[in-house]
């Protein structure tokens, strides 16, 4: 699509290199060519844009074979506009001077023309070809016929169209027919697979048999060698027993000789040890006796010193105890004297106070003191003398 811009009532068109631009003004061709760029006035300009690049047209259509089977054809046609002037004259490639968009649908018209033309030639070929032959050689025959038919079509050059290439992608029958056609091939493939499976199983069985025979032969050989091994082991055991008995005899003799020599050496060593022990015991006894004498003398001297020290300490303690007892006795005597004097003074004072009091008052004071000390009195003993005197006093008052 061309790029159109506006400037003060004027329009500027800039085309692509693959687009052929034709500019008519008042019926006269002003600009003609690909990739143009020019100014124009929209009221007096008639513009056409024809694409000149190669274009791909994919098509799919259905056809019927000679045996009345429906097939789907997938093809692609590559074309280009070889004569833009003729194409612009035959088809509507005019564009809007304001937007640069085609006013019509020229590419759709070209697609319809090419599709119908190619379909016509393909139908003509497939209508005379059975389905099996169409599936085998139909792609090549349809492609050649469509290419030849499009090249010989007079309307295409008259429209300025050139066919570049024709490709037929596939010819496919209906799904049910395709499955039915695949069935024999699948059966053959399955039979071949089954045969290969059976052969593989037969080979496996033969190999298993060979392996079993080899295993049996190996077991037989192993049993024979085990028998030889047992015999060899018996021979080795007997030889080892004989050699062991001879070695034990030699060891016993050597042990007896060594024991005798050890006993003799031990006896000699014991005699030497006994003599040395006796001599050492004598020396130890003498040293022990001398040591005991020295210890006894030292112990006697130590005991004598300890006795003297203990006696002196006892004397000192006795003297200190006596002095302390004398001091305590003096202090107690002094204290007793002071207490006695205090009590004597108190008694004298008490007697001086009560000397001038009448008997009735003294009796009342006595009763008061008795009442105060009554809770502390457990029992009262009244002798006959006291009771007689009291009764006598009571009688005198009466």
mmCIF file of C-alpha atoms in Angstrom:
data_model
loop_
_atom_site.group_PDB
_atom_site.id
_atom_site.type_symbol
_atom_site.label_atom_id
_atom_site.label_comp_id
_atom_site.label_asym_id
_atom_site.label_seq_id
_atom_site.Cartn_x
_atom_site.Cartn_y
_atom_site.Cartn_z
ATOM 1 C CA UNK A 1 0.000 0.000 0.000
ATOM 2 C CA UNK A 2 1.314 3.442 -0.984
ATOM 3 C CA UNK A 3 2.131 6.003 1.705
ATOM 4 C CA UNK A 4 0.180 9.261 1.129
ATOM 5 C CA UNK A 5 0.631 12.447 3.195
ATOM 6 C CA UNK A 6 -1.220 15.782 3.076
ATOM 7 C CA UNK A 7 0.325 19.245 2.755
ATOM 8 C CA UNK A 8 -1.864 22.363 2.203
ATOM 9 C CA UNK A 9 -4.256 20.806 -0.304
ATOM 10 C CA UNK A 10 -1.544 18.793 -1.969
ATOM 11 C CA UNK A 11 -0.855 15.071 -1.557
ATOM 12 C CA UNK A 12 2.465 13.323 -1.597
ATOM 13 C CA UNK A 13 2.649 9.679 -2.660
ATOM 14 C CA UNK A 14 5.585 7.404 -1.862
ATOM 15 C CA UNK A 15 5.410 3.951 -3.388
ATOM 16 C CA UNK A 16 7.236 0.721 -2.597
ATOM 17 C CA UNK A 17 9.828 -0.838 -4.962
ATOM 18 C CA UNK A 18 7.485 -3.800 -5.535
ATOM 19 C CA UNK A 19 4.480 -1.621 -6.401
ATOM 20 C CA UNK A 20 3.955 -0.165 -9.894
ATOM 21 C CA UNK A 21 2.280 3.269 -9.665
ATOM 22 C CA UNK A 22 0.267 4.797 -12.538
ATOM 23 C CA UNK A 23 -0.789 8.454 -12.186
ATOM 24 C CA UNK A 24 -3.318 9.950 -14.604
ATOM 25 C CA UNK A 25 -4.243 13.644 -14.530
ATOM 26 C CA UNK A 26 -7.085 14.835 -16.709
ATOM 27 C CA UNK A 27 -6.897 11.578 -18.679
ATOM 28 C CA UNK A 28 -3.165 11.886 -19.328
ATOM 29 C CA UNK A 29 -0.568 9.520 -17.884
ATOM 30 C CA UNK A 30 1.770 11.599 -15.763
ATOM 31 C CA UNK A 31 3.728 9.082 -13.708
ATOM 32 C CA UNK A 32 4.259 5.405 -14.469
ATOM 33 C CA UNK A 33 6.727 3.037 -12.753
ATOM 34 C CA UNK A 34 7.638 1.169 -9.541
ATOM 35 C CA UNK A 35 8.865 2.951 -6.394
ATOM 36 C CA UNK A 36 7.749 6.458 -7.478
ATOM 37 C CA UNK A 37 7.453 9.484 -5.230
ATOM 38 C CA UNK A 38 5.621 12.653 -6.358
ATOM 39 C CA UNK A 39 3.168 15.410 -5.424
ATOM 40 C CA UNK A 40 -0.350 15.523 -6.796
ATOM 41 C CA UNK A 41 -3.762 17.089 -6.282
ATOM 42 C CA UNK A 42 -6.456 14.652 -5.248
ATOM 43 C CA UNK A 43 -9.254 16.296 -7.261
ATOM 44 C CA UNK A 44 -7.508 15.843 -10.595
ATOM 45 C CA UNK A 45 -5.520 12.632 -9.991
ATOM 46 C CA UNK A 46 -6.400 9.038 -10.812
ATOM 47 C CA UNK A 47 -4.004 6.582 -9.119
ATOM 48 C CA UNK A 48 -3.414 2.871 -9.620
ATOM 49 C CA UNK A 49 -1.068 0.623 -7.616
ATOM 50 C CA UNK A 50 -0.205 -2.752 -9.177
ATOM 51 C CA UNK A 51 1.990 -5.196 -7.141
ATOM 52 C CA UNK A 52 4.770 -6.631 -9.292
ATOM 53 C CA UNK A 53 6.308 -9.034 -6.751
ATOM 54 C CA UNK A 54 5.888 -12.819 -6.814
ATOM 55 C CA UNK A 55 2.828 -13.941 -4.894
ATOM 56 C CA UNK A 56 1.752 -17.344 -3.564
ATOM 57 C CA UNK A 57 -1.834 -18.519 -4.000
ATOM 58 C CA UNK A 58 -2.767 -21.604 -1.946
ATOM 59 C CA UNK A 59 -5.842 -23.501 -3.057
ATOM 60 C CA UNK A 60 -7.731 -26.572 -1.908
ATOM 61 C CA UNK A 61 -10.561 -28.172 -3.851
ATOM 62 C CA UNK A 62 -12.310 -31.500 -4.250
ATOM 63 C CA UNK A 63 -12.370 -33.678 -7.378
ATOM 64 C CA UNK A 64 -13.833 -37.039 -8.414
ATOM 65 C CA UNK A 65 -11.828 -39.866 -9.941
ATOM 66 C CA UNK A 66 -12.827 -42.277 -12.699
ATOM 67 C CA UNK A 67 -14.129 -44.769 -10.097
ATOM 68 C CA UNK A 68 -16.285 -42.067 -8.463
ATOM 69 C CA UNK A 69 -14.087 -41.515 -5.406
ATOM 70 C CA UNK A 70 -13.761 -38.077 -3.889
ATOM 71 C CA UNK A 71 -10.223 -36.707 -3.412
ATOM 72 C CA UNK A 72 -8.969 -33.438 -1.957
ATOM 73 C CA UNK A 73 -6.307 -31.559 -3.927
ATOM 74 C CA UNK A 74 -3.894 -29.178 -2.202
ATOM 75 C CA UNK A 75 -1.899 -26.968 -4.590
ATOM 76 C CA UNK A 76 0.007 -23.675 -4.650
ATOM 77 C CA UNK A 77 0.410 -21.352 -7.664
ATOM 78 C CA UNK A 78 3.118 -18.701 -7.791
ATOM 79 C CA UNK A 79 2.391 -15.769 -10.120
ATOM 80 C CA UNK A 80 3.368 -12.170 -10.813
ATOM 81 C CA UNK A 81 1.965 -9.202 -12.752
ATOM 82 C CA UNK A 82 4.233 -8.994 -15.788
ATOM 83 C CA UNK A 83 2.415 -6.093 -17.515
ATOM 84 C CA UNK A 84 1.121 -3.571 -14.943
ATOM 85 C CA UNK A 85 -0.421 -1.340 -17.593
ATOM 86 C CA UNK A 86 -2.554 -4.186 -18.979
ATOM 87 C CA UNK A 87 -3.443 -5.417 -15.479
ATOM 88 C CA UNK A 88 -4.477 -1.902 -14.398
ATOM 89 C CA UNK A 89 -6.605 -1.640 -17.534
ATOM 90 C CA UNK A 90 -8.299 -5.061 -17.049
ATOM 91 C CA UNK A 91 -8.667 -5.059 -13.248
ATOM 92 C CA UNK A 92 -9.507 -2.341 -10.770
ATOM 93 C CA UNK A 93 -6.150 -1.496 -9.075
ATOM 94 C CA UNK A 94 -7.184 2.115 -8.373
ATOM 95 C CA UNK A 95 -6.411 3.490 -4.906
ATOM 96 C CA UNK A 96 -7.960 6.215 -2.802
ATOM 97 C CA UNK A 97 -5.922 9.448 -3.200
ATOM 98 C CA UNK A 98 -6.402 10.270 0.480
ATOM 99 C CA UNK A 99 -5.649 6.899 2.140
ATOM 100 C CA UNK A 100 -3.770 4.894 -0.503
ATOM 101 C CA UNK A 101 -6.116 1.889 -0.066
ATOM 102 C CA UNK A 102 -7.450 -0.084 -3.029
ATOM 103 C CA UNK A 103 -10.984 0.827 -3.898
ATOM 104 C CA UNK A 104 -11.783 -2.713 -4.974
ATOM 105 C CA UNK A 105 -10.346 -6.226 -4.395
ATOM 106 C CA UNK A 106 -8.122 -6.937 -7.404
ATOM 107 C CA UNK A 107 -6.043 -9.628 -5.718
ATOM 108 C CA UNK A 108 -9.175 -11.585 -4.841
ATOM 109 C CA UNK A 109 -10.259 -11.413 -8.479
ATOM 110 C CA UNK A 110 -6.866 -12.733 -9.560
ATOM 111 C CA UNK A 111 -7.075 -15.500 -6.954
ATOM 112 C CA UNK A 112 -10.531 -16.546 -8.148
ATOM 113 C CA UNK A 113 -9.377 -16.554 -11.765
ATOM 114 C CA UNK A 114 -6.298 -18.671 -11.067
ATOM 115 C CA UNK A 115 -8.121 -21.065 -8.705
ATOM 116 C CA UNK A 116 -10.966 -21.778 -11.112
ATOM 117 C CA UNK A 117 -8.588 -22.209 -14.049
ATOM 118 C CA UNK A 118 -6.313 -24.613 -12.138
ATOM 119 C CA UNK A 119 -9.309 -26.497 -10.722
ATOM 120 C CA UNK A 120 -10.768 -26.959 -14.188
ATOM 121 C CA UNK A 121 -7.598 -28.636 -15.537
ATOM 122 C CA UNK A 122 -7.146 -30.766 -12.373
ATOM 123 C CA UNK A 123 -10.722 -32.018 -12.547
ATOM 124 C CA UNK A 124 -10.242 -32.891 -16.170
ATOM 125 C CA UNK A 125 -7.205 -35.084 -15.347
ATOM 126 C CA UNK A 126 -8.650 -36.794 -12.255
ATOM 127 C CA UNK A 127 -11.983 -37.548 -13.930
ATOM 128 C CA UNK A 128 -10.151 -39.962 -16.305
ATOM 129 C CA UNK A 129 -7.831 -41.462 -13.629
ATOM 130 C CA UNK A 130 -8.782 -44.228 -11.174
ATOM 131 C CA UNK A 131 -8.217 -43.626 -7.460
ATOM 132 C CA UNK A 132 -5.279 -46.007 -7.110
ATOM 133 C CA UNK A 133 -3.462 -44.451 -10.096
ATOM 134 C CA UNK A 134 -4.297 -40.949 -8.859
ATOM 135 C CA UNK A 135 -2.796 -41.683 -5.469
ATOM 136 C CA UNK A 136 0.355 -43.120 -7.067
ATOM 137 C CA UNK A 137 1.013 -40.740 -9.980
ATOM 138 C CA UNK A 138 -1.718 -38.160 -9.552
ATOM 139 C CA UNK A 139 0.462 -35.434 -8.016
ATOM 140 C CA UNK A 140 2.820 -35.335 -11.010
ATOM 141 C CA UNK A 141 0.108 -35.586 -13.631
ATOM 142 C CA UNK A 142 -2.087 -32.965 -11.989
ATOM 143 C CA UNK A 143 0.880 -30.566 -11.581
ATOM 144 C CA UNK A 144 1.909 -30.962 -15.240
ATOM 145 C CA UNK A 145 -1.643 -30.565 -16.494
ATOM 146 C CA UNK A 146 -2.347 -27.512 -14.333
ATOM 147 C CA UNK A 147 0.966 -25.877 -15.328
ATOM 148 C CA UNK A 148 0.318 -26.551 -19.023
ATOM 149 C CA UNK A 149 -3.283 -25.380 -18.772
ATOM 150 C CA UNK A 150 -2.349 -22.110 -17.013
ATOM 151 C CA UNK A 151 0.421 -21.469 -19.535
ATOM 152 C CA UNK A 152 -1.986 -22.012 -22.398
ATOM 153 C CA UNK A 153 -4.807 -19.979 -20.857
ATOM 154 C CA UNK A 154 -5.230 -16.869 -23.159
ATOM 155 C CA UNK A 155 -6.938 -14.784 -20.497
ATOM 156 C CA UNK A 156 -3.899 -14.655 -18.228
ATOM 157 C CA UNK A 157 -1.537 -12.897 -20.682
ATOM 158 C CA UNK A 158 -4.425 -10.691 -21.659
ATOM 159 C CA UNK A 159 -4.694 -9.648 -18.035
ATOM 160 C CA UNK A 160 -0.914 -9.169 -17.686
ATOM 161 C CA UNK A 161 -0.444 -12.247 -15.424
ATOM 162 C CA UNK A 162 2.585 -14.537 -15.650
ATOM 163 C CA UNK A 163 2.669 -17.989 -13.985
ATOM 164 C CA UNK A 164 5.977 -18.613 -12.201
ATOM 165 C CA UNK A 165 5.439 -22.090 -10.734
ATOM 166 C CA UNK A 166 2.793 -24.679 -9.897
ATOM 167 C CA UNK A 167 3.099 -27.090 -6.936
ATOM 168 C CA UNK A 168 0.678 -29.842 -5.985
ATOM 169 C CA UNK A 169 1.183 -30.666 -2.328
ATOM 170 C CA UNK A 170 -1.110 -33.659 -1.819
ATOM 171 C CA UNK A 171 -3.974 -35.766 -3.120
ATOM 172 C CA UNK A 172 -5.965 -37.231 -0.243
ATOM 173 C CA UNK A 173 -9.032 -39.467 -0.461
ATOM 174 C CA UNK A 174 -11.802 -39.487 2.122
ATOM 175 C CA UNK A 175 -10.790 -40.761 5.612
ATOM 176 C CA UNK A 176 -12.822 -43.996 5.306
ATOM 177 C CA UNK A 177 -11.364 -44.750 1.883
ATOM 178 C CA UNK A 178 -7.866 -43.888 3.074
ATOM 179 C CA UNK A 179 -8.209 -46.296 6.016
ATOM 180 C CA UNK A 180 -9.527 -49.005 3.662
ATOM 181 C CA UNK A 181 -6.594 -48.476 1.308
ATOM 182 C CA UNK A 182 -4.165 -48.629 4.215
ATOM 183 C CA UNK A 183 -5.566 -51.914 5.481
ATOM 184 C CA UNK A 184 -3.810 -54.290 2.957
ATOM 185 C CA UNK A 185 -0.509 -52.548 3.481
ATOM 186 C CA UNK A 186 -0.994 -52.698 7.239
ATOM 187 C CA UNK A 187 -1.848 -56.388 6.986
ATOM 188 C CA UNK A 188 1.288 -57.042 4.962
ATOM 189 C CA UNK A 189 3.345 -55.064 7.456
ATOM 190 C CA UNK A 190 1.698 -56.945 10.341
ATOM 191 C CA UNK A 191 2.352 -60.293 8.634
ATOM 192 C CA UNK A 192 5.964 -59.303 8.104
ATOM 193 C CA UNK A 193 6.185 -58.246 11.743
ATOM 194 C CA UNK A 194 4.610 -61.538 12.867
ATOM 195 C CA UNK A 195 7.012 -63.508 10.694
ATOM 196 C CA UNK A 196 9.922 -61.570 12.127
ATOM 197 C CA UNK A 197 8.550 -62.225 15.620
ATOM 198 C CA UNK A 198 8.247 -65.974 14.957
ATOM 199 C CA UNK A 199 11.728 -66.117 13.484
ATOM 200 C CA UNK A 200 13.056 -64.168 16.445
ATOM 201 C CA UNK A 201 11.321 -66.572 18.832
ATOM 202 C CA UNK A 202 12.691 -69.576 16.914
ATOM 203 C CA UNK A 203 16.172 -68.121 17.058
ATOM 204 C CA UNK A 204 15.680 -67.408 20.741
ATOM 205 C CA UNK A 205 14.545 -71.001 21.378
ATOM 206 C CA UNK A 206 17.526 -72.358 19.442
ATOM 207 C CA UNK A 207 19.839 -70.108 21.384
ATOM 208 C CA UNK A 208 18.238 -71.146 24.675
ATOM 209 C CA UNK A 209 18.741 -74.810 23.724
ATOM 210 C CA UNK A 210 22.370 -74.128 22.867
ATOM 211 C CA UNK A 211 22.801 -72.276 26.135
ATOM 212 C CA UNK A 212 21.182 -75.167 28.064
ATOM 213 C CA UNK A 213 23.499 -77.681 26.362
ATOM 214 C CA UNK A 214 26.501 -75.511 27.149
ATOM 215 C CA UNK A 215 25.366 -75.204 30.753
ATOM 216 C CA UNK A 216 24.929 -79.002 31.005
ATOM 217 C CA UNK A 217 28.374 -79.603 29.502
ATOM 218 C CA UNK A 218 29.808 -77.039 31.906
ATOM 219 C CA UNK A 219 28.144 -78.779 34.861
ATOM 220 C CA UNK A 220 29.539 -82.162 33.766
ATOM 221 C CA UNK A 221 33.024 -80.725 33.387
ATOM 222 C CA UNK A 222 32.650 -78.978 36.734
ATOM 223 C CA UNK A 223 31.607 -82.227 38.443
ATOM 224 C CA UNK A 224 34.609 -84.048 36.942
ATOM 225 C CA UNK A 225 36.969 -81.349 38.104
ATOM 226 C CA UNK A 226 35.372 -81.344 41.544
ATOM 227 C CA UNK A 227 36.046 -85.098 41.761
ATOM 228 C CA UNK A 228 39.684 -84.484 40.865
ATOM 229 C CA UNK A 229 39.778 -81.692 43.395
ATOM 230 C CA UNK A 230 38.440 -83.994 46.149
ATOM 231 C CA UNK A 231 41.080 -86.629 45.355
ATOM 232 C CA UNK A 232 43.829 -84.019 45.334
ATOM 233 C CA UNK A 233 42.557 -82.572 48.606
ATOM 234 C CA UNK A 234 42.686 -86.096 50.222
ATOM 235 C CA UNK A 235 46.250 -86.578 49.046
ATOM 236 C CA UNK A 236 47.216 -83.140 50.284
ATOM 237 C CA UNK A 237 45.535 -83.812 53.633
ATOM 238 C CA UNK A 238 47.418 -87.082 54.150
ATOM 239 C CA UNK A 239 50.697 -85.436 53.206
ATOM 240 C CA UNK A 240 49.996 -82.553 55.552
ATOM 241 C CA UNK A 241 49.164 -85.021 58.388
ATOM 242 C CA UNK A 242 52.447 -86.926 57.890
ATOM 243 C CA UNK A 243 54.482 -83.762 57.743
ATOM 244 C CA UNK A 244 52.651 -82.407 60.773
ATOM 245 C CA UNK A 245 53.360 -85.602 62.783
ATOM 246 C CA UNK A 246 57.073 -85.434 61.921
ATOM 247 C CA UNK A 247 57.167 -81.770 62.811
ATOM 248 C CA UNK A 248 55.356 -82.476 66.125
ATOM 249 C CA UNK A 249 57.925 -85.166 66.972
ATOM 250 C CA UNK A 250 60.802 -82.791 66.294
ATOM 251 C CA UNK A 251 59.133 -80.066 68.299
ATOM 252 C CA UNK A 252 58.505 -82.482 71.227
ATOM 253 C CA UNK A 253 62.137 -83.559 71.334
ATOM 254 C CA UNK A 254 63.343 -79.976 71.152
ATOM 255 C CA UNK A 255 60.835 -78.967 73.832
ATOM 256 C CA UNK A 256 62.035 -81.795 76.163
ATOM 257 C CA UNK A 257 65.668 -80.773 75.707
ATOM 258 C CA UNK A 258 64.827 -77.139 76.277
ATOM 259 C CA UNK A 259 62.780 -78.019 79.390
ATOM 260 C CA UNK A 260 65.698 -79.997 80.905
ATOM 261 C CA UNK A 261 68.091 -77.156 80.223
ATOM 262 C CA UNK A 262 65.672 -74.641 81.652
ATOM 263 C CA UNK A 263 65.183 -76.791 84.801
ATOM 264 C CA UNK A 264 68.919 -77.070 85.351
ATOM 265 C CA UNK A 265 69.377 -73.362 84.813
ATOM 266 C CA UNK A 266 66.438 -72.617 87.103
ATOM 267 C CA UNK A 267 67.891 -74.865 89.859
ATOM 268 C CA UNK A 268 71.274 -73.177 89.630
ATOM 269 C CA UNK A 269 69.657 -69.776 89.673
ATOM 270 C CA UNK A 270 67.520 -70.821 92.667
ATOM 271 C CA UNK A 271 70.626 -71.958 94.615
ATOM 272 C CA UNK A 272 72.339 -68.652 93.853
ATOM 273 C CA UNK A 273 69.246 -66.723 94.797
ATOM 274 C CA UNK A 274 68.877 -68.689 98.084
ATOM 275 C CA UNK A 275 72.482 -67.988 99.058
ATOM 276 C CA UNK A 276 72.143 -64.310 98.177
ATOM 277 C CA UNK A 277 68.810 -64.138 100.026
ATOM 278 C CA UNK A 278 70.324 -65.733 103.165
ATOM 279 C CA UNK A 279 73.246 -63.341 103.110
ATOM 280 C CA UNK A 280 70.904 -60.409 102.576
ATOM 281 C CA UNK A 281 68.638 -61.625 105.401
ATOM 282 C CA UNK A 282 71.629 -61.777 107.812
ATOM 283 C CA UNK A 283 72.665 -58.272 106.840
ATOM 284 C CA UNK A 284 69.102 -57.043 107.160
ATOM 285 C CA UNK A 285 68.740 -58.672 110.598
ATOM 286 C CA UNK A 286 71.912 -57.034 111.827
ATOM 287 C CA UNK A 287 70.856 -53.672 110.413
ATOM 288 C CA UNK A 288 67.363 -54.104 111.871
ATOM 289 C CA UNK A 289 68.749 -54.879 115.322
ATOM 290 C CA UNK A 290 71.033 -51.852 115.237
ATOM 291 C CA UNK A 291 68.197 -49.684 114.076
ATOM 292 C CA UNK A 292 65.863 -50.970 116.800
ATOM 293 C CA UNK A 293 68.498 -50.194 119.479
ATOM 294 C CA UNK A 294 68.892 -46.689 118.113
ATOM 295 C CA UNK A 295 65.112 -46.233 117.947
ATOM 296 C CA UNK A 296 64.668 -47.488 121.540
ATOM 297 C CA UNK A 297 67.265 -45.002 122.823
ATOM 298 C CA UNK A 298 65.673 -42.135 120.921
ATOM 299 C CA UNK A 299 62.166 -43.120 122.107
ATOM 300 C CA UNK A 300 63.367 -43.263 125.758
ATOM 301 C CA UNK A 301 64.921 -39.819 125.475
ATOM 302 C CA UNK A 302 61.780 -38.435 123.807
ATOM 303 C CA UNK A 303 59.514 -39.981 126.452
ATOM 304 C CA UNK A 304 61.628 -38.541 129.274
ATOM 305 C CA UNK A 305 61.479 -35.072 127.711
ATOM 306 C CA UNK A 306 57.721 -35.340 127.188
ATOM 307 C CA UNK A 307 57.194 -36.477 130.841
ATOM 308 C CA UNK A 308 59.170 -33.563 132.159
ATOM 309 C CA UNK A 309 57.284 -31.108 129.968
ATOM 310 C CA UNK A 310 53.896 -32.594 130.952
ATOM 311 C CA UNK A 311 54.784 -32.371 134.669
ATOM 312 C CA UNK A 312 55.827 -28.743 134.330
ATOM 313 C CA UNK A 313 52.633 -27.932 132.425
ATOM 314 C CA UNK A 314 50.493 -29.695 135.063
ATOM 315 C CA UNK A 315 52.171 -27.751 137.846
ATOM 316 C CA UNK A 316 51.576 -24.492 136.028
ATOM 317 C CA UNK A 317 47.910 -25.377 135.420
ATOM 318 C CA UNK A 318 47.410 -26.367 139.061
ATOM 319 C CA UNK A 319 48.928 -23.103 140.282
ATOM 320 C CA UNK A 320 46.744 -21.080 137.884
ATOM 321 C CA UNK A 321 43.607 -23.014 138.924
ATOM 322 C CA UNK A 322 44.397 -22.471 142.626
ATOM 323 C CA UNK A 323 44.907 -18.748 142.087
ATOM 324 C CA UNK A 324 41.641 -18.525 140.163
ATOM 325 C CA UNK A 325 39.778 -20.460 142.903
ATOM 326 C CA UNK A 326 41.146 -18.146 145.600
ATOM 327 C CA UNK A 327 40.066 -15.119 143.603
ATOM 328 C CA UNK A 328 36.576 -16.591 143.039
ATOM 329 C CA UNK A 329 36.245 -17.436 146.748
ATOM 330 C CA UNK A 330 37.263 -13.937 147.735
ATOM 331 C CA UNK A 331 34.820 -12.437 145.260
ATOM 332 C CA UNK A 332 31.962 -14.681 146.445
ATOM 333 C CA UNK A 333 32.719 -13.886 150.082
ATOM 334 C CA UNK A 334 32.780 -10.192 149.360
ATOM 335 C CA UNK A 335 29.521 -10.475 147.443
ATOM 336 C CA UNK A 336 27.858 -12.498 150.215
ATOM 337 C CA UNK A 337 28.969 -9.974 152.809
ATOM 338 C CA UNK A 338 27.632 -7.091 150.745
ATOM 339 C CA UNK A 339 24.301 -8.881 150.169
ATOM 340 C CA UNK A 340 24.012 -9.726 153.879
ATOM 341 C CA UNK A 341 24.666 -6.173 154.917
ATOM 342 C CA UNK A 342 22.082 -4.925 152.420
ATOM 343 C CA UNK A 343 19.484 -7.384 153.667
ATOM 344 C CA UNK A 344 20.278 -6.475 157.294
ATOM 345 C CA UNK A 345 19.823 -2.777 156.565
ATOM 346 C CA UNK A 346 16.582 -3.506 154.731
ATOM 347 C CA UNK A 347 15.256 -5.653 157.550
ATOM 348 C CA UNK A 348 16.189 -3.043 160.120
ATOM 349 C CA UNK A 349 14.461 -0.354 158.112
ATOM 350 C CA UNK A 350 11.351 -2.564 157.706
ATOM 351 C CA UNK A 351 11.259 -3.203 161.461
ATOM 352 C CA UNK A 352 11.672 0.496 162.214
ATOM 353 C CA UNK A 353 8.772 1.274 159.937
ATOM 354 C CA UNK A 354 6.394 -1.291 161.530
ATOM 355 C CA UNK A 355 7.527 -0.787 165.133
ATOM 356 C CA UNK A 356 5.030 2.012 165.862
ATOM 357 C CA UNK A 357 2.061 0.378 163.971
ATOM 358 C CA UNK A 358 -0.743 -1.169 166.102
ATOM 359 C CA UNK A 359 -1.535 -4.888 165.993
ATOM 360 C CA UNK A 360 -4.710 -4.502 163.941
ATOM 361 C CA UNK A 361 -2.851 -2.818 161.116
ATOM 362 C CA UNK A 362 -0.161 -5.489 161.229
ATOM 363 C CA UNK A 363 -2.863 -8.171 161.015
ATOM 364 C CA UNK A 364 -4.391 -6.385 158.033
ATOM 365 C CA UNK A 365 -1.017 -6.140 156.301
ATOM 366 C CA UNK A 366 -0.407 -9.787 157.052
ATOM 367 C CA UNK A 367 -3.773 -10.727 155.508
ATOM 368 C CA UNK A 368 -3.022 -8.595 152.487
ATOM 369 C CA UNK A 369 0.352 -10.271 151.941
ATOM 370 C CA UNK A 370 -1.271 -13.643 152.463
ATOM 371 C CA UNK A 371 -3.945 -12.849 149.912
ATOM 372 C CA UNK A 372 -1.284 -11.716 147.390
ATOM 373 C CA UNK A 373 0.692 -14.938 147.795
ATOM 374 C CA UNK A 374 -2.335 -17.211 148.064
ATOM 375 C CA UNK A 375 -2.143 -18.448 144.400
ATOM 376 C CA UNK A 376 1.433 -19.560 145.091
ATOM 377 C CA UNK A 377 0.579 -21.517 148.310
ATOM 378 C CA UNK A 378 -0.058 -25.214 147.678
ATOM 379 C CA UNK A 379 -1.078 -26.139 151.269
ATOM 380 C CA UNK A 380 -1.303 -24.572 154.804
ATOM 381 C CA UNK A 381 -0.456 -26.519 157.964
ATOM 382 C CA UNK A 382 -2.067 -25.218 161.166
ATOM 383 C CA UNK A 383 -0.574 -26.696 164.314
ATOM 384 C CA UNK A 384 -2.605 -27.130 167.525
ATOM 385 C CA UNK A 385 -0.512 -24.517 169.254
ATOM 386 C CA UNK A 386 -1.365 -21.879 166.703
ATOM 387 C CA UNK A 387 -5.037 -22.856 166.676
ATOM 388 C CA UNK A 388 -5.203 -22.768 170.509
ATOM 389 C CA UNK A 389 -3.585 -19.344 170.614
ATOM 390 C CA UNK A 390 -6.000 -17.990 168.014
ATOM 391 C CA UNK A 391 -9.018 -19.388 169.787
ATOM 392 C CA UNK A 392 -7.717 -17.950 172.997
ATOM 393 C CA UNK A 393 -7.374 -14.537 171.430
ATOM 394 C CA UNK A 394 -10.892 -14.772 170.002
ATOM 395 C CA UNK A 395 -12.248 -15.625 173.456
ATOM 396 C CA UNK A 396 -10.517 -12.661 175.129
ATOM 397 C CA UNK A 397 -12.187 -10.294 172.631
ATOM 398 C CA UNK A 398 -15.609 -11.633 173.483
#
